[in-house]
PDB file of N, CA and C in Angstrom:
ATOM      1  N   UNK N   1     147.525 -48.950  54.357  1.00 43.00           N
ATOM      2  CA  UNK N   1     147.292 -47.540  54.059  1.00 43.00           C
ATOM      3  C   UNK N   1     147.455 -47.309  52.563  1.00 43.00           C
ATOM      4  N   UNK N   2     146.794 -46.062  51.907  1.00 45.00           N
ATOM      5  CA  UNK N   2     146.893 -46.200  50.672  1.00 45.00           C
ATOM      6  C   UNK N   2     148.010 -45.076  50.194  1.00 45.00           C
ATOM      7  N   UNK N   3     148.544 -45.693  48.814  1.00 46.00           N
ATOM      8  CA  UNK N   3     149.367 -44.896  48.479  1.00 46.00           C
ATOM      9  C   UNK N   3     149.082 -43.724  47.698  1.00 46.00           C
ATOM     10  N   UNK N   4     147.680 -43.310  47.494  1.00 48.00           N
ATOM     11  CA  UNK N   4     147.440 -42.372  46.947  1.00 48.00           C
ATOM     12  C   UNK N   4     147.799 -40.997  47.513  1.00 48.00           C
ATOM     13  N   UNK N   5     147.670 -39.905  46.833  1.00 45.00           N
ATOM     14  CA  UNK N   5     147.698 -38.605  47.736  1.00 45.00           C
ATOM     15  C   UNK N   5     146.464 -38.621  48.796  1.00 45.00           C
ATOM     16  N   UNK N   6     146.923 -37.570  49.554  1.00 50.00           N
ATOM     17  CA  UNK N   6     145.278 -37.365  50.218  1.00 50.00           C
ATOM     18  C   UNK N   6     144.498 -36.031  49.570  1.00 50.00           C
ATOM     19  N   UNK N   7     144.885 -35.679  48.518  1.00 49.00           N
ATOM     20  CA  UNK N   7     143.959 -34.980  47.653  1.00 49.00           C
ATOM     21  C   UNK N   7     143.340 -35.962  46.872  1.00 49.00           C
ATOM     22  N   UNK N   8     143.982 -36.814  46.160  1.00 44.00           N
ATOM     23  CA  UNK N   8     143.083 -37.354  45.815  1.00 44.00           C
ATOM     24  C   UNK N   8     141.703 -38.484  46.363  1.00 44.00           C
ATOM     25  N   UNK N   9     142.471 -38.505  47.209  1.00 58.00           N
ATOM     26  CA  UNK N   9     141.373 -39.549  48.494  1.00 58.00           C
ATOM     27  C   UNK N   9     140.031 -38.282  48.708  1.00 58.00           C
ATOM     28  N   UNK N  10     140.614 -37.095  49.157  1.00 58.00           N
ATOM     29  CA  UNK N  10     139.512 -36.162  49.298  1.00 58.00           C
ATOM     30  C   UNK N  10     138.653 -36.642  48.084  1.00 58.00           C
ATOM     31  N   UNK N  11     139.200 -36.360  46.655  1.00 58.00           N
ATOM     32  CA  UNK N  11     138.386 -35.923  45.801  1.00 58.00           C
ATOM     33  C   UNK N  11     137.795 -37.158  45.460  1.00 58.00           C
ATOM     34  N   UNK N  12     138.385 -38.237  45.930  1.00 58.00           N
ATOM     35  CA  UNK N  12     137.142 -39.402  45.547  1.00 58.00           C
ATOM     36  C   UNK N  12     135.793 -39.803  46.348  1.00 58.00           C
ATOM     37  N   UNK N  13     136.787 -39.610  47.774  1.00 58.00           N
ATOM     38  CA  UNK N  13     135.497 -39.491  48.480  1.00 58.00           C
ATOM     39  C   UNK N  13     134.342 -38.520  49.004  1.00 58.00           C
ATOM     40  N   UNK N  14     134.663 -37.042  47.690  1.00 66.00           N
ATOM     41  CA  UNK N  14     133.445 -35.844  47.784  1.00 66.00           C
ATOM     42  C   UNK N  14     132.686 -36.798  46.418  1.00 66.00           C
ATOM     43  N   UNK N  15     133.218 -37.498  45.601  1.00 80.00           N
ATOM     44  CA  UNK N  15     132.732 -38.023  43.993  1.00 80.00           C
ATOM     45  C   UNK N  15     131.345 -38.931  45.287  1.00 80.00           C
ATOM     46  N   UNK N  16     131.888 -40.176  45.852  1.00 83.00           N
ATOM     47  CA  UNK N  16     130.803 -40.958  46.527  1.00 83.00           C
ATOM     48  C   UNK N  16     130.065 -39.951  47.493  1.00 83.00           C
ATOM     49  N   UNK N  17     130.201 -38.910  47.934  1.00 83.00           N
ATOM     50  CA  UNK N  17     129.478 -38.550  48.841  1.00 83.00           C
ATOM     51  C   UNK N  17     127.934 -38.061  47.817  1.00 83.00           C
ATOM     52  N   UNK N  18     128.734 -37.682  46.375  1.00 87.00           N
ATOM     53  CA  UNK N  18     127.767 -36.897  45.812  1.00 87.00           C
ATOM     54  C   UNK N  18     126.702 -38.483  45.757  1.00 87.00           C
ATOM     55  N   UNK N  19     127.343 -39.933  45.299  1.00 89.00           N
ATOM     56  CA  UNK N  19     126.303 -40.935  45.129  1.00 89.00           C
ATOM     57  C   UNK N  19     125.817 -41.017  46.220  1.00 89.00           C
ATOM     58  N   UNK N  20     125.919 -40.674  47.002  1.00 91.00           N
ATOM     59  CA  UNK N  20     125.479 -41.327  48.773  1.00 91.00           C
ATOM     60  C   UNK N  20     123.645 -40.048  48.378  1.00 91.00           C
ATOM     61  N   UNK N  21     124.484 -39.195  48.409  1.00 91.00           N
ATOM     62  CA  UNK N  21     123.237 -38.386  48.313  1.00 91.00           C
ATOM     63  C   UNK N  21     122.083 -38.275  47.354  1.00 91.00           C
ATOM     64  N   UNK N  22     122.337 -38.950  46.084  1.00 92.00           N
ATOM     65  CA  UNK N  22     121.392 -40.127  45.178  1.00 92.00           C
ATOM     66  C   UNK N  22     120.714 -40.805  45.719  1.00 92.00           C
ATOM     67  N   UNK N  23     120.921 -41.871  46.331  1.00 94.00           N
ATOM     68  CA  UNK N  23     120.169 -42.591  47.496  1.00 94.00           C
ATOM     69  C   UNK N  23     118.903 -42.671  47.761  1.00 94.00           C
ATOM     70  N   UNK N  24     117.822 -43.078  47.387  1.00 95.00           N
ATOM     71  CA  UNK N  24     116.487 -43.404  47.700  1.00 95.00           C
ATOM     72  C   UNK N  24     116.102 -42.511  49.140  1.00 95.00           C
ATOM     73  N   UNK N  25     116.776 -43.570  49.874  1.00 94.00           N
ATOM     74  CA  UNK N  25     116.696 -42.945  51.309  1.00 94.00           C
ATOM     75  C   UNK N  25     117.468 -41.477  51.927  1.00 94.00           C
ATOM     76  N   UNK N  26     118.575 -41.241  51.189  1.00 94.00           N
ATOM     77  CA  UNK N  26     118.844 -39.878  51.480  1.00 94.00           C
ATOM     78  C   UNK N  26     117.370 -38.881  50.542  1.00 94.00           C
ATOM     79  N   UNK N  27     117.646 -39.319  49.606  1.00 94.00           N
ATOM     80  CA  UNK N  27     116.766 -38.347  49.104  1.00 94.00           C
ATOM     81  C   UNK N  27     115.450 -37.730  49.755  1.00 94.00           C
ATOM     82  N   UNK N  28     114.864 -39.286  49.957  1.00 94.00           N
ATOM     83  CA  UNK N  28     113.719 -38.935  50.836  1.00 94.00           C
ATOM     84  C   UNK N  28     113.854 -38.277  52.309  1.00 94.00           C
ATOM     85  N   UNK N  29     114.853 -38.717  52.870  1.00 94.00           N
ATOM     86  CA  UNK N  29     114.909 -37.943  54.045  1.00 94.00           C
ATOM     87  C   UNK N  29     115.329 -35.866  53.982  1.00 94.00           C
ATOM     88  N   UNK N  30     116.222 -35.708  52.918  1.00 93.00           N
ATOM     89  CA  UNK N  30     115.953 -34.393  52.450  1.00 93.00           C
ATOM     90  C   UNK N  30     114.694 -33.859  52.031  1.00 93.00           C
ATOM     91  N   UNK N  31     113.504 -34.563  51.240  1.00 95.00           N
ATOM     92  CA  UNK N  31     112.358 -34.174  50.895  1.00 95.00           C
ATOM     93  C   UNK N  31     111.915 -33.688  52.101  1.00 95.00           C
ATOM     94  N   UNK N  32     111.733 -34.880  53.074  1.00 93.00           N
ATOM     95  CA  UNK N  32     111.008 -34.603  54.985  1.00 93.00           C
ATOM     96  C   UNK N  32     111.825 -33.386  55.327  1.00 93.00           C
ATOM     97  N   UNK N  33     112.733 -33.198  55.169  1.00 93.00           N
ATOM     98  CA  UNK N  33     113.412 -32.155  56.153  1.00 93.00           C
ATOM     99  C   UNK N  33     114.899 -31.717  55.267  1.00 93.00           C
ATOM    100  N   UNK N  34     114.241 -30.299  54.530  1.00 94.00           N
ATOM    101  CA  UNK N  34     115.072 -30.113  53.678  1.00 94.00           C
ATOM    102  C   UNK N  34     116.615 -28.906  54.608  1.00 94.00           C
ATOM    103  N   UNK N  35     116.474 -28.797  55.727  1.00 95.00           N
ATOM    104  CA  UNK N  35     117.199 -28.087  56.071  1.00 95.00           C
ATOM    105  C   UNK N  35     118.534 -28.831  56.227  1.00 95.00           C
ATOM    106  N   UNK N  36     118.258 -30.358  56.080  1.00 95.00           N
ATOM    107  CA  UNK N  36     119.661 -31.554  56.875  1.00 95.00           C
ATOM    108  C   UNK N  36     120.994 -30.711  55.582  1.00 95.00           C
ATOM    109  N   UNK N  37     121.923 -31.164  56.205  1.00 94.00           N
ATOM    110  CA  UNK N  37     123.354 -30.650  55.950  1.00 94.00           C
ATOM    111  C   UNK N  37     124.191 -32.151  56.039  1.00 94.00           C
ATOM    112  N   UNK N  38     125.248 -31.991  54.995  1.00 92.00           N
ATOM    113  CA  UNK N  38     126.427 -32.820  55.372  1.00 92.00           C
ATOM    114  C   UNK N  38     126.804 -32.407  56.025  1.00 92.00           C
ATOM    115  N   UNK N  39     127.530 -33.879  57.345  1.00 94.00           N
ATOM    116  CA  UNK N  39     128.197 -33.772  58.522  1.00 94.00           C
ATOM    117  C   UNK N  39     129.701 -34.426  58.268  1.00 94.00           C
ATOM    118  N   UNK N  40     130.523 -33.905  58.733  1.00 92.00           N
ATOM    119  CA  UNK N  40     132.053 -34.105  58.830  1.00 92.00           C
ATOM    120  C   UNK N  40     131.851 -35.833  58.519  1.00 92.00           C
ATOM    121  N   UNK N  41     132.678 -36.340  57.462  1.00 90.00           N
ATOM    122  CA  UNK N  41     132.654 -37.892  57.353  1.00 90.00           C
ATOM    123  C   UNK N  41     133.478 -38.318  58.712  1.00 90.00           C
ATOM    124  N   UNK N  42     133.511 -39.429  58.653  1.00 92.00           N
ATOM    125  CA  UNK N  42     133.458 -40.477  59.936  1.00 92.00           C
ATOM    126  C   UNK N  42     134.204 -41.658  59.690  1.00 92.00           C
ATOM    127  N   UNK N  43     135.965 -41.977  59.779  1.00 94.00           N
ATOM    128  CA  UNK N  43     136.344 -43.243  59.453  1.00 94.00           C
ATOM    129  C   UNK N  43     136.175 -44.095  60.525  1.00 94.00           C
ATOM    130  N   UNK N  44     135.725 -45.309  60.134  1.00 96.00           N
ATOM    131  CA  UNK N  44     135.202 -46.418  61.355  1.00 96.00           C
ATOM    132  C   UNK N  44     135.753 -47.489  60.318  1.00 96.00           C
ATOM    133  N   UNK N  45     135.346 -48.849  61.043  1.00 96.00           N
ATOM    134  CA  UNK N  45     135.483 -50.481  60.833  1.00 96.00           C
ATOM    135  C   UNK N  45     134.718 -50.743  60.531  1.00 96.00           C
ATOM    136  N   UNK N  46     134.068 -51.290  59.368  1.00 96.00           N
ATOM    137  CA  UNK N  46     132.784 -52.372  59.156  1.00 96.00           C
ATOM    138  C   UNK N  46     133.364 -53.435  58.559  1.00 96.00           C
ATOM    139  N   UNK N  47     133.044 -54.292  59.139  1.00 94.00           N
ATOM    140  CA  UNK N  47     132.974 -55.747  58.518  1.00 94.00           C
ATOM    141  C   UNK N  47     134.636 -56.323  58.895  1.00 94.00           C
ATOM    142  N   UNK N  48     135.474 -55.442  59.617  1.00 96.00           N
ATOM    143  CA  UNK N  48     136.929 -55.621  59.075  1.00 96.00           C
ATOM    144  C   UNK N  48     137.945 -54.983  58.527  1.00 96.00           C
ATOM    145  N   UNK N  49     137.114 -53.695  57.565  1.00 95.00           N
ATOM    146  CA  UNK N  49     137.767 -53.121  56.622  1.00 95.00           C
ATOM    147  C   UNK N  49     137.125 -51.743  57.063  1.00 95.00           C
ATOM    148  N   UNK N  50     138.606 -50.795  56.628  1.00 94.00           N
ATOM    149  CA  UNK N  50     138.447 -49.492  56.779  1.00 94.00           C
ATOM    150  C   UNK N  50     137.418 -48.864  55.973  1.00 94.00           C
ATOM    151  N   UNK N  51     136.317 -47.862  56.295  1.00 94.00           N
ATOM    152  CA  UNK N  51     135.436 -47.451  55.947  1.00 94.00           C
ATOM    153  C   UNK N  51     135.092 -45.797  56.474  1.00 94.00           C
ATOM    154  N   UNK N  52     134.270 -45.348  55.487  1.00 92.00           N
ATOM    155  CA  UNK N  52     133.975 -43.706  55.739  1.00 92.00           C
ATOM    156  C   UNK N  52     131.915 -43.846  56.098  1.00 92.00           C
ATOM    157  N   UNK N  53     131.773 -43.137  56.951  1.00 94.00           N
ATOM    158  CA  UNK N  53     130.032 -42.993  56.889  1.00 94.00           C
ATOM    159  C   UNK N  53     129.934 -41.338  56.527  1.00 94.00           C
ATOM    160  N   UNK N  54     129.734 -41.581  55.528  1.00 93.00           N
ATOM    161  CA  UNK N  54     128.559 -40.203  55.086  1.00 93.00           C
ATOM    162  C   UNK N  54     127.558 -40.226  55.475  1.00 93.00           C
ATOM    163  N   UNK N  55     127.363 -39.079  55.862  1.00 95.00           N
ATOM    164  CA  UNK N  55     126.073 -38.879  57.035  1.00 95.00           C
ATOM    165  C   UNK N  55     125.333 -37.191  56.352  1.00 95.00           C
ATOM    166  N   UNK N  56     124.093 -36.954  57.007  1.00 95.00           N
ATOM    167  CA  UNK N  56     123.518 -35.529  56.607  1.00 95.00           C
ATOM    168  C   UNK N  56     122.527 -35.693  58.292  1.00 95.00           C
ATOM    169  N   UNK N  57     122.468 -34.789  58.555  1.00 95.00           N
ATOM    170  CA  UNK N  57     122.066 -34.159  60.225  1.00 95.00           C
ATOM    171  C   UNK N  57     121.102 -33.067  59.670  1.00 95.00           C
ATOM    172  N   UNK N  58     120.986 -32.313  61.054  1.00 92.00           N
ATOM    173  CA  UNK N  58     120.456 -31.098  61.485  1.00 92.00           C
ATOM    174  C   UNK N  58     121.719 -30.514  62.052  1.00 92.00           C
ATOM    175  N   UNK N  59     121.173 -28.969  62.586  1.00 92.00           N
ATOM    176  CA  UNK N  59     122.029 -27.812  62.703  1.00 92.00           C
ATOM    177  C   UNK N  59     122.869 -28.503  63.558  1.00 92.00           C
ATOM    178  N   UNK N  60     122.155 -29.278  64.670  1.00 93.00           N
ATOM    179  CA  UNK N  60     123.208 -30.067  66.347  1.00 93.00           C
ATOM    180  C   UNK N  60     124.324 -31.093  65.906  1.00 93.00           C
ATOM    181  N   UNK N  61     123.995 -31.421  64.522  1.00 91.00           N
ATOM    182  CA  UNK N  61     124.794 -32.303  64.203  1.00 91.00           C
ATOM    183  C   UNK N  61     124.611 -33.619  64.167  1.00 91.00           C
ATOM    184  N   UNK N  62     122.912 -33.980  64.533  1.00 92.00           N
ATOM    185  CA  UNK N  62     122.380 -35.247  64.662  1.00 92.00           C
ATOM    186  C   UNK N  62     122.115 -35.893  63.641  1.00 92.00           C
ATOM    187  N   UNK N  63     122.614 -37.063  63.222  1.00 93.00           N
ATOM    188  CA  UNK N  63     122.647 -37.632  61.812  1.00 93.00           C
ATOM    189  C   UNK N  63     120.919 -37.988  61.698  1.00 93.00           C
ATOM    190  N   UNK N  64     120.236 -38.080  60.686  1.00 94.00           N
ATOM    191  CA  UNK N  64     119.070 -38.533  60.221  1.00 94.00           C
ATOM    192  C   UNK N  64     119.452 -39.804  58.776  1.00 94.00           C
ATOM    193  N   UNK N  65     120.405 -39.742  58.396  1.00 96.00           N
ATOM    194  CA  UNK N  65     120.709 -40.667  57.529  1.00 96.00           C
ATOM    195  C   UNK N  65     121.947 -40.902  57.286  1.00 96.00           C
ATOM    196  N   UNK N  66     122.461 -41.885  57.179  1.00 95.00           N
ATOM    197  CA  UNK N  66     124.018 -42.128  56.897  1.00 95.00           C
ATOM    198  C   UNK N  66     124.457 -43.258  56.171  1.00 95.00           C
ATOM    199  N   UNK N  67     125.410 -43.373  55.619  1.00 96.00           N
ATOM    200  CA  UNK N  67     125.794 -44.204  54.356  1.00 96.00           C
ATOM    201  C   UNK N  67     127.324 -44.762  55.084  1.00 96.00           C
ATOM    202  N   UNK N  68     127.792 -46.279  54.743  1.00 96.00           N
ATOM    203  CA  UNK N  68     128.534 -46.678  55.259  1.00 96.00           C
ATOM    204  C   UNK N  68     129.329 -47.260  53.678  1.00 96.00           C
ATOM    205  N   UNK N  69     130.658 -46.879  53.248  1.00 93.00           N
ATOM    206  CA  UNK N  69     130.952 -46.810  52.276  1.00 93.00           C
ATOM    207  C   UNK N  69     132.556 -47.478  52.758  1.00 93.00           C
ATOM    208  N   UNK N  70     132.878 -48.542  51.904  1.00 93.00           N
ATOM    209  CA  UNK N  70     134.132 -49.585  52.242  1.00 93.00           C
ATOM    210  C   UNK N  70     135.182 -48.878  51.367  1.00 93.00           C
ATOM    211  N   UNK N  71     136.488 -48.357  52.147  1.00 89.00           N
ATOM    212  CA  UNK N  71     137.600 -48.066  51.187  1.00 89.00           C
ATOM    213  C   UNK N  71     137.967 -48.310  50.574  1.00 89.00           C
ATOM    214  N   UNK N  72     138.106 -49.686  50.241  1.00 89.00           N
ATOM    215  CA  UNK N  72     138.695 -50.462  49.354  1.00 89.00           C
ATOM    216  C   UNK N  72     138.464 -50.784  47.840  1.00 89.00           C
ATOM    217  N   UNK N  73     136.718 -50.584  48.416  1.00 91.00           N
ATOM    218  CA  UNK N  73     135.881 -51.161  47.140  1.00 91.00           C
ATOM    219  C   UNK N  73     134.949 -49.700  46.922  1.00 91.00           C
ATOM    220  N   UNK N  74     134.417 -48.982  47.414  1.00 89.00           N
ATOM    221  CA  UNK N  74     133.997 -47.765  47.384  1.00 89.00           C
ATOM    222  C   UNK N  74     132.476 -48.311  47.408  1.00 89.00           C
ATOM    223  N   UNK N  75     132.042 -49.409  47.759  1.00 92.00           N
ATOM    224  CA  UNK N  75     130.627 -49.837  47.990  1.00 92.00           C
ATOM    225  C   UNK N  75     130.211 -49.626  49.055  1.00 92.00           C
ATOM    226  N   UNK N  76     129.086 -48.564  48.657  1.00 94.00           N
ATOM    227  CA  UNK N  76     127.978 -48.570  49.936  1.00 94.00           C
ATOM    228  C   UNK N  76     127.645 -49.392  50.387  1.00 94.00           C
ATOM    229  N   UNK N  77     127.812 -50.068  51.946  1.00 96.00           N
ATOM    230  CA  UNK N  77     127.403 -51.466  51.863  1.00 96.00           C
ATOM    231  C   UNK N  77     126.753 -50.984  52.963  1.00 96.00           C
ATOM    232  N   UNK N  78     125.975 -49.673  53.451  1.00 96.00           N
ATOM    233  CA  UNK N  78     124.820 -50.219  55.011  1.00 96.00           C
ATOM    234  C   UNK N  78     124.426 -48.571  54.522  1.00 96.00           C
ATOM    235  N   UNK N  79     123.186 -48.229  54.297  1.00 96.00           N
ATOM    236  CA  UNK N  79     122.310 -46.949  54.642  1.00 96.00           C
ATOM    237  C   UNK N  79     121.215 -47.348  55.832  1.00 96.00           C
ATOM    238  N   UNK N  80     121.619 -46.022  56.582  1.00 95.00           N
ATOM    239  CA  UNK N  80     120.752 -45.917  57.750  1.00 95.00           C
ATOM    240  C   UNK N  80     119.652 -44.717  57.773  1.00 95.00           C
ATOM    241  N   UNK N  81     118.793 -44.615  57.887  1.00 90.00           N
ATOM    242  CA  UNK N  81     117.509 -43.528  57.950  1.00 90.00           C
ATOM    243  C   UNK N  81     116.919 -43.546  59.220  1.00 90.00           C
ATOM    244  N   UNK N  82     116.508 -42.503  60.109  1.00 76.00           N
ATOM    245  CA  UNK N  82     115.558 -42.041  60.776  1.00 76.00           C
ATOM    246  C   UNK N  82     114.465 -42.209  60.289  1.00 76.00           C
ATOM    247  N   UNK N  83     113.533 -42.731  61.195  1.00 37.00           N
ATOM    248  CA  UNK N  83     112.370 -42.354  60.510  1.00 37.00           C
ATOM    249  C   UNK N  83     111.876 -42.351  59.653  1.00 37.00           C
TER     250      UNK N  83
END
């Protein structure tokens, strides 16, 4: 677990959400469908290691793109797109 605050954990991980949304593929999927919204982040396991998915949906909450981002290292290491 980290010893940081969890303010600052917030504020690093709104800093990557803003890169997540840079993204080739986020971008483009906002162009298609500019109504998508950030959805509540998501801590999961990839690879082993604790990780956050930034995601952007519709109103239901259905992700159309999501970003899989490693705690440790703060590398995006998996974008997913709809469509």
């Amino acid at each position: 677990r980290s010893s940081a605050s969890p303010g600052i954990s917030r504020s690093v991980f709104s800093s990557v959400a803003g890169v997540v949304l840079s993204l080739p593929a986020v971008r483009e999927a906002r162009r298609r469908t500019p109504s998508l919204r950030t959805l509540p982040d998501r801590e999961v396991e990839h690879d082993g290691r604790r990780a956050t998915v930034v995601a952007l949906g519709d109103a239901s909450g259905t992700p159309s793109v999501s970003a899989v981002v490693h705690h440790d290292s703060l590398r995006i290491v998996r974008v997913d797109a709809d469509g």
